[in-house]
CSV table of C-alpha atoms in Angstrom, one decimal:
chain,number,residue,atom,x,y,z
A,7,UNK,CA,0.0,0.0,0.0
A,8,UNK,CA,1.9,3.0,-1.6
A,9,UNK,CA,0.8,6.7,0.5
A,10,UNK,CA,2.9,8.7,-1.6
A,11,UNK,CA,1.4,12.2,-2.9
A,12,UNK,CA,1.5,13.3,-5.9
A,13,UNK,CA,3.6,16.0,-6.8
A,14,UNK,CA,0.1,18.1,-7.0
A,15,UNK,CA,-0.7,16.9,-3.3
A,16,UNK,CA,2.8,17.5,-2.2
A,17,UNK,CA,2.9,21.1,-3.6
A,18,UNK,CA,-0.2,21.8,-1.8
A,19,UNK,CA,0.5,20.2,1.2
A,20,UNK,CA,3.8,22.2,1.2
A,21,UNK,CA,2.0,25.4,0.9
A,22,UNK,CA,-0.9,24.5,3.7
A,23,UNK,CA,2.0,24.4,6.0
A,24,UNK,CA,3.2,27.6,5.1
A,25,UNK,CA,0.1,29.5,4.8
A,26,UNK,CA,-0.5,27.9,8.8
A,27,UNK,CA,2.7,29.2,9.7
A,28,UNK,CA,2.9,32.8,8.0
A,29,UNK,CA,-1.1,33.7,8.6
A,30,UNK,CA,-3.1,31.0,11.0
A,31,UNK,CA,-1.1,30.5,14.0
A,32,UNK,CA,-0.3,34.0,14.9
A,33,UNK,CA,-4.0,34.9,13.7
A,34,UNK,CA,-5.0,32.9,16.8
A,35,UNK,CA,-4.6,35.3,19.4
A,36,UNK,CA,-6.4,37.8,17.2
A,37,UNK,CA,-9.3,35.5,17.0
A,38,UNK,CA,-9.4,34.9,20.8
A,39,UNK,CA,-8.8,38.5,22.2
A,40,UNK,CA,-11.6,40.1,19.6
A,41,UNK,CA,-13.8,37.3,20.8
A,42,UNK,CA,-12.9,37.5,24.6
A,43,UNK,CA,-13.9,41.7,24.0
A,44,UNK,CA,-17.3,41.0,22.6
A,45,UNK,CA,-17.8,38.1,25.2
A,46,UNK,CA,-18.1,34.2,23.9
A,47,UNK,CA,-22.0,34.3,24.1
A,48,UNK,CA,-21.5,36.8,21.0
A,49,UNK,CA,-21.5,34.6,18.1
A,50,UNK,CA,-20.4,37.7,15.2
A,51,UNK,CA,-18.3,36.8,12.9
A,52,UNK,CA,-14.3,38.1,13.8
A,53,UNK,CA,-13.4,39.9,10.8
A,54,UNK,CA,-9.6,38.1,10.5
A,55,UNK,CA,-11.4,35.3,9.3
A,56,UNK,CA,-12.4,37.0,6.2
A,57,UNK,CA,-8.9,38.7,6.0
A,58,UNK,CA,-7.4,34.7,6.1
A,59,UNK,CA,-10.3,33.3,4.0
A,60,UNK,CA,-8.9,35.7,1.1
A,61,UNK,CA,-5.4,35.3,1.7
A,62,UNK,CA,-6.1,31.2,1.4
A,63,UNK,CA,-7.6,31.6,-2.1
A,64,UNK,CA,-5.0,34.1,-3.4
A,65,UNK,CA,-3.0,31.1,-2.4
A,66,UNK,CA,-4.8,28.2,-3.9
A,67,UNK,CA,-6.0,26.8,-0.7
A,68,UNK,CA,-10.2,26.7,-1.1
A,69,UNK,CA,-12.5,23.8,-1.4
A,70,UNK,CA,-9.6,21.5,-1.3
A,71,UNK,CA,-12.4,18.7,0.3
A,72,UNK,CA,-13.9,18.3,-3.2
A,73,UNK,CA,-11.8,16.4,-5.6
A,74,UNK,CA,-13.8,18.2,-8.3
A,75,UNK,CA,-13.2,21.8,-7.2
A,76,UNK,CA,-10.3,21.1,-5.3
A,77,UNK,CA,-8.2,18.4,-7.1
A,78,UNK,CA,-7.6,16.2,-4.4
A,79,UNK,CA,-8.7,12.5,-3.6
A,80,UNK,CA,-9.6,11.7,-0.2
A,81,UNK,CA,-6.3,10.2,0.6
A,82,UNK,CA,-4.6,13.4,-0.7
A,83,UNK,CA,-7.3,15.7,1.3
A,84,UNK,CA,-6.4,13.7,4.7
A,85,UNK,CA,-2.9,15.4,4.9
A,86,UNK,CA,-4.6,18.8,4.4
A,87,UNK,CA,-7.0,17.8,7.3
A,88,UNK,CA,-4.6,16.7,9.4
A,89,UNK,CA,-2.9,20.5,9.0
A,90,UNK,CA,-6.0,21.8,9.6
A,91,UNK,CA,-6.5,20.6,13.0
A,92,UNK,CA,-3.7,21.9,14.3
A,93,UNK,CA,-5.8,25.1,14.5
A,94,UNK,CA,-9.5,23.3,14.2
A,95,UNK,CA,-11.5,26.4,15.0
A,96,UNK,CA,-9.7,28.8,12.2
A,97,UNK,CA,-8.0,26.6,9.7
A,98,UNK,CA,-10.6,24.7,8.3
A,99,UNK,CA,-13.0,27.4,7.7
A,100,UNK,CA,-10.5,29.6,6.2
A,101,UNK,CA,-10.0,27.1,3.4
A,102,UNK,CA,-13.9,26.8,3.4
A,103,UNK,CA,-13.4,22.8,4.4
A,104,UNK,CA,-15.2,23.7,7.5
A,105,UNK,CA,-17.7,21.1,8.8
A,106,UNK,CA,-20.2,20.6,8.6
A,107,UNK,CA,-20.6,22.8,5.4
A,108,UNK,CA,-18.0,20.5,3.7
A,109,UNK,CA,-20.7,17.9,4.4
A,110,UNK,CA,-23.8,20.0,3.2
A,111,UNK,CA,-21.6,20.8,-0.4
A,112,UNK,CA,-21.2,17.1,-0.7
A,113,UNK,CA,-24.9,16.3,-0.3
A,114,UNK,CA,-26.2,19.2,-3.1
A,115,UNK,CA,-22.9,17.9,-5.5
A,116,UNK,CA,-24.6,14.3,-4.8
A,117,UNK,CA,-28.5,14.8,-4.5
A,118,UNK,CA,-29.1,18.2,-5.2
A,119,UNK,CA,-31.0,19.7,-8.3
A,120,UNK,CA,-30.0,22.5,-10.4
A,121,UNK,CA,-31.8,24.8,-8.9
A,122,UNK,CA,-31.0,23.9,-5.0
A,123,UNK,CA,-27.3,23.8,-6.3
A,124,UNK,CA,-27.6,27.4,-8.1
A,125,UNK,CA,-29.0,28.9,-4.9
A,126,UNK,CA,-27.7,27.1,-1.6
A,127,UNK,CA,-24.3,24.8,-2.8
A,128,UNK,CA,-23.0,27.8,-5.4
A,129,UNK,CA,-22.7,30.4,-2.4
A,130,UNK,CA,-21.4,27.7,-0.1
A,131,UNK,CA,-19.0,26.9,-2.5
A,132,UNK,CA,-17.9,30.7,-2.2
A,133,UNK,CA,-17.6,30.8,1.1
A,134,UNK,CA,-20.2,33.6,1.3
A,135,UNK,CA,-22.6,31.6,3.6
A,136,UNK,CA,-22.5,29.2,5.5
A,137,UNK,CA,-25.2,26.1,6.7
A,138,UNK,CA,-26.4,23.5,9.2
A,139,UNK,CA,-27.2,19.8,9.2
A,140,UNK,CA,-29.9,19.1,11.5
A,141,UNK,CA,-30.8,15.7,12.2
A,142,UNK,CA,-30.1,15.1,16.2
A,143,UNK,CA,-32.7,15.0,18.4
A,144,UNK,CA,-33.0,16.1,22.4
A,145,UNK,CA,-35.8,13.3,23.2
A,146,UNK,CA,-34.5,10.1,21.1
A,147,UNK,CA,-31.3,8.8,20.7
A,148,UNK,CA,-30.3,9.9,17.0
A,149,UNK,CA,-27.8,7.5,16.2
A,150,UNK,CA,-30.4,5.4,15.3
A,151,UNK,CA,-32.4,7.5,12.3
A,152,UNK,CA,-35.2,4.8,13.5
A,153,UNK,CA,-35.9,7.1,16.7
A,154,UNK,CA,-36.6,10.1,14.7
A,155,UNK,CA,-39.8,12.1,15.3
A,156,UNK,CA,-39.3,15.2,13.5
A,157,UNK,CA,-42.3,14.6,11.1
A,158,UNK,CA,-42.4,16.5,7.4
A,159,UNK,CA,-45.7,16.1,5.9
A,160,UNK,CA,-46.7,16.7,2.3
A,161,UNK,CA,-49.3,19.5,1.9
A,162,UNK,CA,-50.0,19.9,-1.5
A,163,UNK,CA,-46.9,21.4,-3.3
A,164,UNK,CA,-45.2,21.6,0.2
A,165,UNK,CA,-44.0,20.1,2.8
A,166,UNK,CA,-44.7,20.9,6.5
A,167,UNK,CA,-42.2,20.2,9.2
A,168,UNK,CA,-42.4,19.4,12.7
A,169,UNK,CA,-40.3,18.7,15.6
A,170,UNK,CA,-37.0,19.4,17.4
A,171,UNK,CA,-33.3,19.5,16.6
A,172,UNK,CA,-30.3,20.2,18.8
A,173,UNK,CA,-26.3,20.3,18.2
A,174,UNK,CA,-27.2,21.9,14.8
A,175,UNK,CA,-23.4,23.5,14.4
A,176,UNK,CA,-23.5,26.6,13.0
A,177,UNK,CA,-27.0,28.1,13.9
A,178,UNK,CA,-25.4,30.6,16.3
A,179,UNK,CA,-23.7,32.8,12.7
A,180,UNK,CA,-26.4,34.7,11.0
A,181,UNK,CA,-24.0,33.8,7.9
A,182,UNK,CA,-25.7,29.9,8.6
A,183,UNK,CA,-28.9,30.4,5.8
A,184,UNK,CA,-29.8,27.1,5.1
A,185,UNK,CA,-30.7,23.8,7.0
A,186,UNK,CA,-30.6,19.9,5.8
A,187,UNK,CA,-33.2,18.9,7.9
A,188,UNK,CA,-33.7,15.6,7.9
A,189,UNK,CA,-37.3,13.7,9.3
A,190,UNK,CA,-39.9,11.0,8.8
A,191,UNK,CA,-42.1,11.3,5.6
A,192,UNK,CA,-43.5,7.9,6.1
A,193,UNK,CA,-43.5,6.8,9.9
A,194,UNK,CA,-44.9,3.3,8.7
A,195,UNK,CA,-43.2,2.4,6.0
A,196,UNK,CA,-40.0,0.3,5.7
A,197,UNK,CA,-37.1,1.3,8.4
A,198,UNK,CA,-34.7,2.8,6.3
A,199,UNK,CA,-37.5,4.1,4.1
A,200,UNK,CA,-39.0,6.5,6.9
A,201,UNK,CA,-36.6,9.2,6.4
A,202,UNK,CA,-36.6,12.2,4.3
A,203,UNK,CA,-34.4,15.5,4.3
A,204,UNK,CA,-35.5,18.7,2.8
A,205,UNK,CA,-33.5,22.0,2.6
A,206,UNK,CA,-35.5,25.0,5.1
A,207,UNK,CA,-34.0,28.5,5.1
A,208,UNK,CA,-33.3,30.2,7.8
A,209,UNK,CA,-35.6,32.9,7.4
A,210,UNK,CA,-38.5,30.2,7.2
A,211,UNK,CA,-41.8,31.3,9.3
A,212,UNK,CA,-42.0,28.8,12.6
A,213,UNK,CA,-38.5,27.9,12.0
A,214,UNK,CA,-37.7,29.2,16.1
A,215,UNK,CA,-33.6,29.0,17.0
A,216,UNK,CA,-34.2,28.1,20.8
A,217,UNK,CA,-30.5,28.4,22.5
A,218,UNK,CA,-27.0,27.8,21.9
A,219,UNK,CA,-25.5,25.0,23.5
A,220,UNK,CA,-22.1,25.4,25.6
A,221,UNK,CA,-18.8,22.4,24.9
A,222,UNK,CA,-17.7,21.9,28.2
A,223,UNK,CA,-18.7,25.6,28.5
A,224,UNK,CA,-16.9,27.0,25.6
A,225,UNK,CA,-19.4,28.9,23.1
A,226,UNK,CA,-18.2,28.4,19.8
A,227,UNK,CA,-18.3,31.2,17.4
A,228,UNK,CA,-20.5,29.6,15.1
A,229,UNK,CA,-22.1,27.5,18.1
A,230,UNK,CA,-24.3,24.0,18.6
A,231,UNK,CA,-27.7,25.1,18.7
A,232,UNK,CA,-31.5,23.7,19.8
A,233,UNK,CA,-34.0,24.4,16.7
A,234,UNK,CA,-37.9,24.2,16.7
A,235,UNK,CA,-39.8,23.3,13.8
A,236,UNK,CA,-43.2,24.2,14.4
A,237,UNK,CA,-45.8,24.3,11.6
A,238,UNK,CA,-42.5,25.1,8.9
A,239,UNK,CA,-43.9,25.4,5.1
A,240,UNK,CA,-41.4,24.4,2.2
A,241,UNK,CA,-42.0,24.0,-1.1
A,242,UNK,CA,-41.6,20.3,-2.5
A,243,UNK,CA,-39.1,21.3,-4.2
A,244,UNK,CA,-36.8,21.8,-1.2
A,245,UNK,CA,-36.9,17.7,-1.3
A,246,UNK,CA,-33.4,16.5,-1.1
A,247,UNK,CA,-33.4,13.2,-3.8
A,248,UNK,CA,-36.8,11.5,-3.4
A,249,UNK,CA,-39.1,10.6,-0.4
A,250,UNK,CA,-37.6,8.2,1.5
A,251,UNK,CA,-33.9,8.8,1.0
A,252,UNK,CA,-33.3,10.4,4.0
A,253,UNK,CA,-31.1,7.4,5.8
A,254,UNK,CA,-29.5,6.3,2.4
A,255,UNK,CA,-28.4,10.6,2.2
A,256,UNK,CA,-26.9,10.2,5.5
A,257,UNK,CA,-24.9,7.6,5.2
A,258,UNK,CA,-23.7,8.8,2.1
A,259,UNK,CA,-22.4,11.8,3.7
A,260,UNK,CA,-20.8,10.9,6.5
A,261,UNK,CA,-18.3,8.5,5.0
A,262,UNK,CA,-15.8,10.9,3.4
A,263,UNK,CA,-16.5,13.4,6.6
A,264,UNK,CA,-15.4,11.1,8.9
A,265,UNK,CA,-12.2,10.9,7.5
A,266,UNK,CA,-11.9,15.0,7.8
A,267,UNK,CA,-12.5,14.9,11.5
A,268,UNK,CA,-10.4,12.2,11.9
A,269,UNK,CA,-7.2,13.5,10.7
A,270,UNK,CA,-8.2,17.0,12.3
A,271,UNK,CA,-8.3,14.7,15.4
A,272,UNK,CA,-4.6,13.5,14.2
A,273,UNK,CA,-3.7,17.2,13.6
A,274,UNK,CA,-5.0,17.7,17.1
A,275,UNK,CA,-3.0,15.3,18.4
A,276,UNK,CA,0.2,16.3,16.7
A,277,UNK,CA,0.4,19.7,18.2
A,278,UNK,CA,-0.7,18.1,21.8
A,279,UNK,CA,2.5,16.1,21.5
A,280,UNK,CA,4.4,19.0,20.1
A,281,UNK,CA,3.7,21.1,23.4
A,282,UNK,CA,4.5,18.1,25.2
A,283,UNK,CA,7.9,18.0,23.9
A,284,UNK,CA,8.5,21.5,24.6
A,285,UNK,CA,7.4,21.7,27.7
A,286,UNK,CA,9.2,18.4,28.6
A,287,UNK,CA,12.2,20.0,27.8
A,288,UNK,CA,12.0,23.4,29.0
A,289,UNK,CA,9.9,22.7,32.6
A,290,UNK,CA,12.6,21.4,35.7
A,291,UNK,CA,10.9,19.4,38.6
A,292,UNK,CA,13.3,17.7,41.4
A,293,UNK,CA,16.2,18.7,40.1
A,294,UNK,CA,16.3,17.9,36.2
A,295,UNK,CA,14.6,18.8,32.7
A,296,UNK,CA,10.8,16.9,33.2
A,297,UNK,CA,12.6,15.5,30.0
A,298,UNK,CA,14.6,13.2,32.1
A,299,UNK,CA,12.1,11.3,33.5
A,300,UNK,CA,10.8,8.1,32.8
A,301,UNK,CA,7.1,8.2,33.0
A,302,UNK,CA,7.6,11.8,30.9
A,303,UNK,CA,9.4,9.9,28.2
A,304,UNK,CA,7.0,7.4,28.2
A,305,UNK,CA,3.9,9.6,28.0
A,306,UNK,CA,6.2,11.3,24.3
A,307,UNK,CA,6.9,7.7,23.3
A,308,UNK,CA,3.4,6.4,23.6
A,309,UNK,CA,2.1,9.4,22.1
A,310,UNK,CA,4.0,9.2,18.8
A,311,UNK,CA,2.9,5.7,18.5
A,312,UNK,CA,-0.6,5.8,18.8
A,313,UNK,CA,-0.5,8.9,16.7
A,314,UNK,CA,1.6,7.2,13.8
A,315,UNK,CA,-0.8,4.1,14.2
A,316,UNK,CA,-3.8,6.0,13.9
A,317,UNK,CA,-2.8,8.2,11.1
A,318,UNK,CA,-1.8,5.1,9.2
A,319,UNK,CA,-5.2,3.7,9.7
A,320,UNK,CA,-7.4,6.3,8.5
A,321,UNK,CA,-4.7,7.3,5.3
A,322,UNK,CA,-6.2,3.4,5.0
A,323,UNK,CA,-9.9,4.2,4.9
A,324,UNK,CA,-9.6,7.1,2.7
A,325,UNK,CA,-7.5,4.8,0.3
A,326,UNK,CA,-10.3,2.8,0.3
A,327,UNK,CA,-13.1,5.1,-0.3
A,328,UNK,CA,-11.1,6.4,-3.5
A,329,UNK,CA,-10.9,3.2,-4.6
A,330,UNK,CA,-14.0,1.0,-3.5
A,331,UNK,CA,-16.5,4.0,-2.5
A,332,UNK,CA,-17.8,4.4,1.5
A,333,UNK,CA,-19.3,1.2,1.1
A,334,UNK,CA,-16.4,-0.2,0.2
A,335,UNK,CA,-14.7,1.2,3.3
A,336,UNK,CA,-17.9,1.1,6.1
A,337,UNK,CA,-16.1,-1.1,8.6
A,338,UNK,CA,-13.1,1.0,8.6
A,339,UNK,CA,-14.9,4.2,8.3
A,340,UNK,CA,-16.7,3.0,11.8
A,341,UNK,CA,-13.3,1.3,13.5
A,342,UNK,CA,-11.2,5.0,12.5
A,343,UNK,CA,-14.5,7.4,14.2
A,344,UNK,CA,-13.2,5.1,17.7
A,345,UNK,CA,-10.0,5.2,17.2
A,346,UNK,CA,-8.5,8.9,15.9
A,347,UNK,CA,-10.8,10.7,18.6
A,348,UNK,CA,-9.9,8.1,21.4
A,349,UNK,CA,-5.8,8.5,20.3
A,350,UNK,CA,-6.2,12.6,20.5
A,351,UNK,CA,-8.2,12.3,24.1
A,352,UNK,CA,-5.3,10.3,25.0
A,353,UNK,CA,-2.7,12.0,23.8
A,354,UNK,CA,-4.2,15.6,24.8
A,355,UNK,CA,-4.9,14.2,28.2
A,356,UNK,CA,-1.2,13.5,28.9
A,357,UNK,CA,0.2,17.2,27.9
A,358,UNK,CA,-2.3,18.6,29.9
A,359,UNK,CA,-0.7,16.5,32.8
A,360,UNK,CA,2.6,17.5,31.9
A,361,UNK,CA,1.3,21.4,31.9
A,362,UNK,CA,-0.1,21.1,35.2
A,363,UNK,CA,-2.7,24.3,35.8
A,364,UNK,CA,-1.7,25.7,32.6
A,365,UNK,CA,-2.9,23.0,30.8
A,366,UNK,CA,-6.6,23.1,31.9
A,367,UNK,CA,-6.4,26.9,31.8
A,368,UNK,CA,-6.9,28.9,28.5
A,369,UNK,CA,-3.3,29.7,28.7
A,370,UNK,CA,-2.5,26.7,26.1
A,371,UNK,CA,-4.9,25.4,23.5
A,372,UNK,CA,-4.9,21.8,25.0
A,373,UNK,CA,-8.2,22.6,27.6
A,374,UNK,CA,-10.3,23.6,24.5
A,375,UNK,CA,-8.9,20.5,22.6
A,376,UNK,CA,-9.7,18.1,24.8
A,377,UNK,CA,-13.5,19.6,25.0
A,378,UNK,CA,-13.1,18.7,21.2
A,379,UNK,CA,-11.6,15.9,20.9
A,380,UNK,CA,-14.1,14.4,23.3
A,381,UNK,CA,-16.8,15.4,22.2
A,382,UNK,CA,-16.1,13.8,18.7
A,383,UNK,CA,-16.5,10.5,20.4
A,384,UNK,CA,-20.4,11.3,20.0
A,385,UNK,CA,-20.9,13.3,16.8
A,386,UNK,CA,-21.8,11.7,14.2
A,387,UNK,CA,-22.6,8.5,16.1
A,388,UNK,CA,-20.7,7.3,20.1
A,389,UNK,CA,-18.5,5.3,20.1
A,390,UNK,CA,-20.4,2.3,21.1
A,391,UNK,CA,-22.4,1.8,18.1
A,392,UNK,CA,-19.4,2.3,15.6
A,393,UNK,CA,-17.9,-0.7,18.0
A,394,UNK,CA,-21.2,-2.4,17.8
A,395,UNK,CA,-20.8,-2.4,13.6
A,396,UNK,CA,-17.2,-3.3,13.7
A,397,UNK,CA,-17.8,-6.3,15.5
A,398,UNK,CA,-21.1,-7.0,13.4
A,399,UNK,CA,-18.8,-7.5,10.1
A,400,UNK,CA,-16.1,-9.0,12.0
A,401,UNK,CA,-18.5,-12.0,13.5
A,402,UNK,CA,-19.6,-12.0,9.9
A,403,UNK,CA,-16.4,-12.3,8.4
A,404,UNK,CA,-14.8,-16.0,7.0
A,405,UNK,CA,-11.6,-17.1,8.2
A,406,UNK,CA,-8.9,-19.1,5.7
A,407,UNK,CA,-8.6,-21.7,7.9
């Protein structure tokens, strides 16, 4: 199994790396104090992102997600991901890979008509809005699309939505003006027949944004917000594929996205250990560099490990998916969602130990990882129920001998 870029994917690569040292990493500080002025429960948008969102497409660096707009396979687009999440708030929406919009473009490319892809995935595409994927549900467990009771009715030539949605990401950023909503067309039909999604606007009469939801009680800037749906009109033309396709859309989506939060995880992960490292050898306790001792070595030496191991597993998956298709690559795109977030908790957990109070303060970056790299071990899906379809295929699978 061959890894090696192309000379294409190597150039850009190259130049990701550059445009994170030169603009992202000192734009950090910029981000946080105009942020910290306004007060985190102020969701506006910091103008330095649009500064960096111009300087990344003066230097080639925009929709790099999409082979199709941005020339890269999935394997190619996991190095950029990884870069990415060594600065997960900024980075990736400066290059307009953000999540979950990178997820939204991929469903209009996929399932969208001409018309929903000249007014929502165009703009997207731009960068000049931005949108939310609302399937989870407060009341039902929503890892199973089975549970959920978000209903959208046909009413004539439109479709009428009720229900509930929370963790919508984005909702908080008036630039957010569209949302896949996904809900049950046909409550008693066949089980992965139920489910339908249909685009809503944000402007959309009974469409109610409730609250934003804290991570550990950060607010994001673009925050995780609880929606109401009550009595909300669309026309049936807002219909994402056909009646029905609402669990086959999902699915769909989530295969190449869980390989973008995966290596962010990775990226994550990388700097953790970088700080490690420097702290390691810079901090003194009992009389020598913490570099000296054993357990502290240990900590570095298990951290490069896991991270190498991880990495190598999901470059794997994406291989796969550019070869075979997610379906080609389900049980690894399930076993990776455990394993990259689980490596980064790990890993993040053990330079926060090694910072001691600076590490759970907002002195470093490592508190406000760990908030995120824990809380991927729910989005789309815990951790128990990718484990629960890993060992599914792996009780189905036949042995040589």
């Amino acid at each position: 199994m061959d890894f090696t870029l192309s000379a294409e994917a190597e150039d850009v690569t190259g130049r990701m790396w550059d445009f994170m040292r030169e603009r992202v990493l000192p734009a950090e500080p910029v981000y946080e104090q105009w942020r910290a002025a306004r007060g985190h429960d102020d969701h506006a948008h910091p103008p330095v992102l649009e500064q960096l969102k111009a300087e990344a497409r003066r230097r080639g660096l925009w929709n790099l997600f999409s082979a199709e707009h941005g020339g890269l396979t999935n394997l190619e687009y996991a190095g950029v991901a990884e870069i990415t999440g060594w600065s997960p708030v900024i980075a990736p929406e400066v290059i307009n890979c953000g999540a979950p919009d990178t997820g939204n473009m991929e469903t209009l490319m996929l399932f969208g008509t001409p018309e929903q892809k000249a007014r929502w995935l165009d703009p997207l595409l731009e960068g000049e809005i931005r949108s939310g994927f609302a399937m989870t549900e407060p009341d039902v467990a929503s890892s199973d699309a089975r549970n959920i009771q978000t209903s959208i009715v046909r009413d004539g030539d439109e479709y009428v939505v009720n229900g509930r949605k929370w963790w919508t990401t984005g909702a908080a950023d008036e630039r957010c003006q569209v949302f896949i909503v996904m809900g049950k067309t046909d409550p008693d039909g066949p089980a992965h027949r139920q489910q339908s999604m249909v685009l809503v606007p944000r402007d959309t009469p009974g469409l109610e944004i409730v609250r934003h939801l804290p991570v550990f009680g950060y607010q994001d800037q673009h925050g995780h917000s609880e929606l109401r749906f009550t009595d909300v009109r669309v026309p049936m033309t807002n219909l994402l594929a056909g009646e029905g396709d609402g669990f086959m859309i999902a699915q769909a989506r989530l295969g190449p996205g869980r390989i973008h939060h995966c290596m962010r995880a990775i990226g994550m992960a990388e700097r953790a250990l970088a700080l490690m490292v420097e702290r390691a050898k810079s901090r003194v306790a009992f009389g020598r560099p913490l570099a000296e001792q054993g357990t502290v070595r240990e900590s570095i030496a298990r951290s490069r490990m896991e991270i190498d191991q991880a990495r190598l597993y999901v470059l794997q998956t994406a291989d796969l998916i550019d070869r075979h298709g997610a379906k080609g690559a389900r049980t690894e795109i399930a076993a990776i969602k455990v394993v990259a977030p689980q490596v980064a908790c790990d890993v993040i957990d053990r330079a926060i130990q090694l910072h001691g109070g600076a590490g759970v303060s907002g002195d470093t970056v490592l508190a406000r990882f760990y908030a995120s790299a824990r809380t991927l071990r729910i989005v789309d899906g815990p951790d128990a129920v990718h484990i629960r379809s890993v060992a599914r295929e792996e009780l189905a699978r036949e042995r040589p001998v």
